[in-house]
Phi, psi and omega in degrees: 000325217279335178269357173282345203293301184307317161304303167320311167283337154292316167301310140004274178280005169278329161245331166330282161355268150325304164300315166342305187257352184286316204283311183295331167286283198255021200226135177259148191249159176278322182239127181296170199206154157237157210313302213308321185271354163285333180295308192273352160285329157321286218297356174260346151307310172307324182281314189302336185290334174271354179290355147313304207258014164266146193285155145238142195047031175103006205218126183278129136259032191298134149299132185281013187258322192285298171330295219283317185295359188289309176305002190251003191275325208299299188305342183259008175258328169284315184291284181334333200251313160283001136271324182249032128299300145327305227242317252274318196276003184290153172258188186299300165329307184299308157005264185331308160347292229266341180291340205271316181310291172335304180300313185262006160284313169305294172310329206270296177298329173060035161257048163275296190323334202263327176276341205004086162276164165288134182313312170277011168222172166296199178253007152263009189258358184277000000 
């Protein structure tokens, strides 16, 4: 994980933010949230993707087939993570928005190719 960390954090602050500020502008939440805990539900949805790469008893089982996916991987475990991190308290309405908003934050970083969502459904349904 540890050579991914820098990638992993440019993403991060590249779309995180934003949603943020996305959420607190255009969005009604079911329960009210401050940014700092939507923050910290992100990275911890984002921490489930990783208990592969923790040693045990001292020792990496990683599968080199799990390695070589990880880098094709990065952007779509951060979007993933900064929708039901971020998003996951938005009502349905807000949703759509928020989907919309996602999409065209990605195409702008011009990783939407890297993320591939599928056009017809949402980015919560991926």
């Amino acid at each position: 994980i540890q050579p991914h960390g820098p990638r992993l954090g440019e993403l991060l602050k590249q779309i995180l933010p934003g949603t943020l500020q996305f959420v607190r502008k255009n969005a009604r939440e079911y329960v009210p949230t401050v940014d700092n805990n939507l923050v910290a539900s992100t990275l911890r949805v984002l921490s489930t993707f990783w208990w592969h790469f923790i040693p045990v008893e001292g020792r990496y089982e990683v599968s080199e087939e799990l390695t070589a996916a990880l880098p094709r991987l990065l952007e779509k475990l951060v979007v993933f993570s900064v929708v039901w991190g971020a998003g996951a308290s938005t009502d349905a309405a807000s949703r759509v928005k928020l989907d919309v908003y996602l999409r065209e934050r990605l195409t702008e970083l011009q990783i939407d190719n890297l993320v591939g969502l599928p056009k017809h459904t949402s980015v919560y349904d991926v």
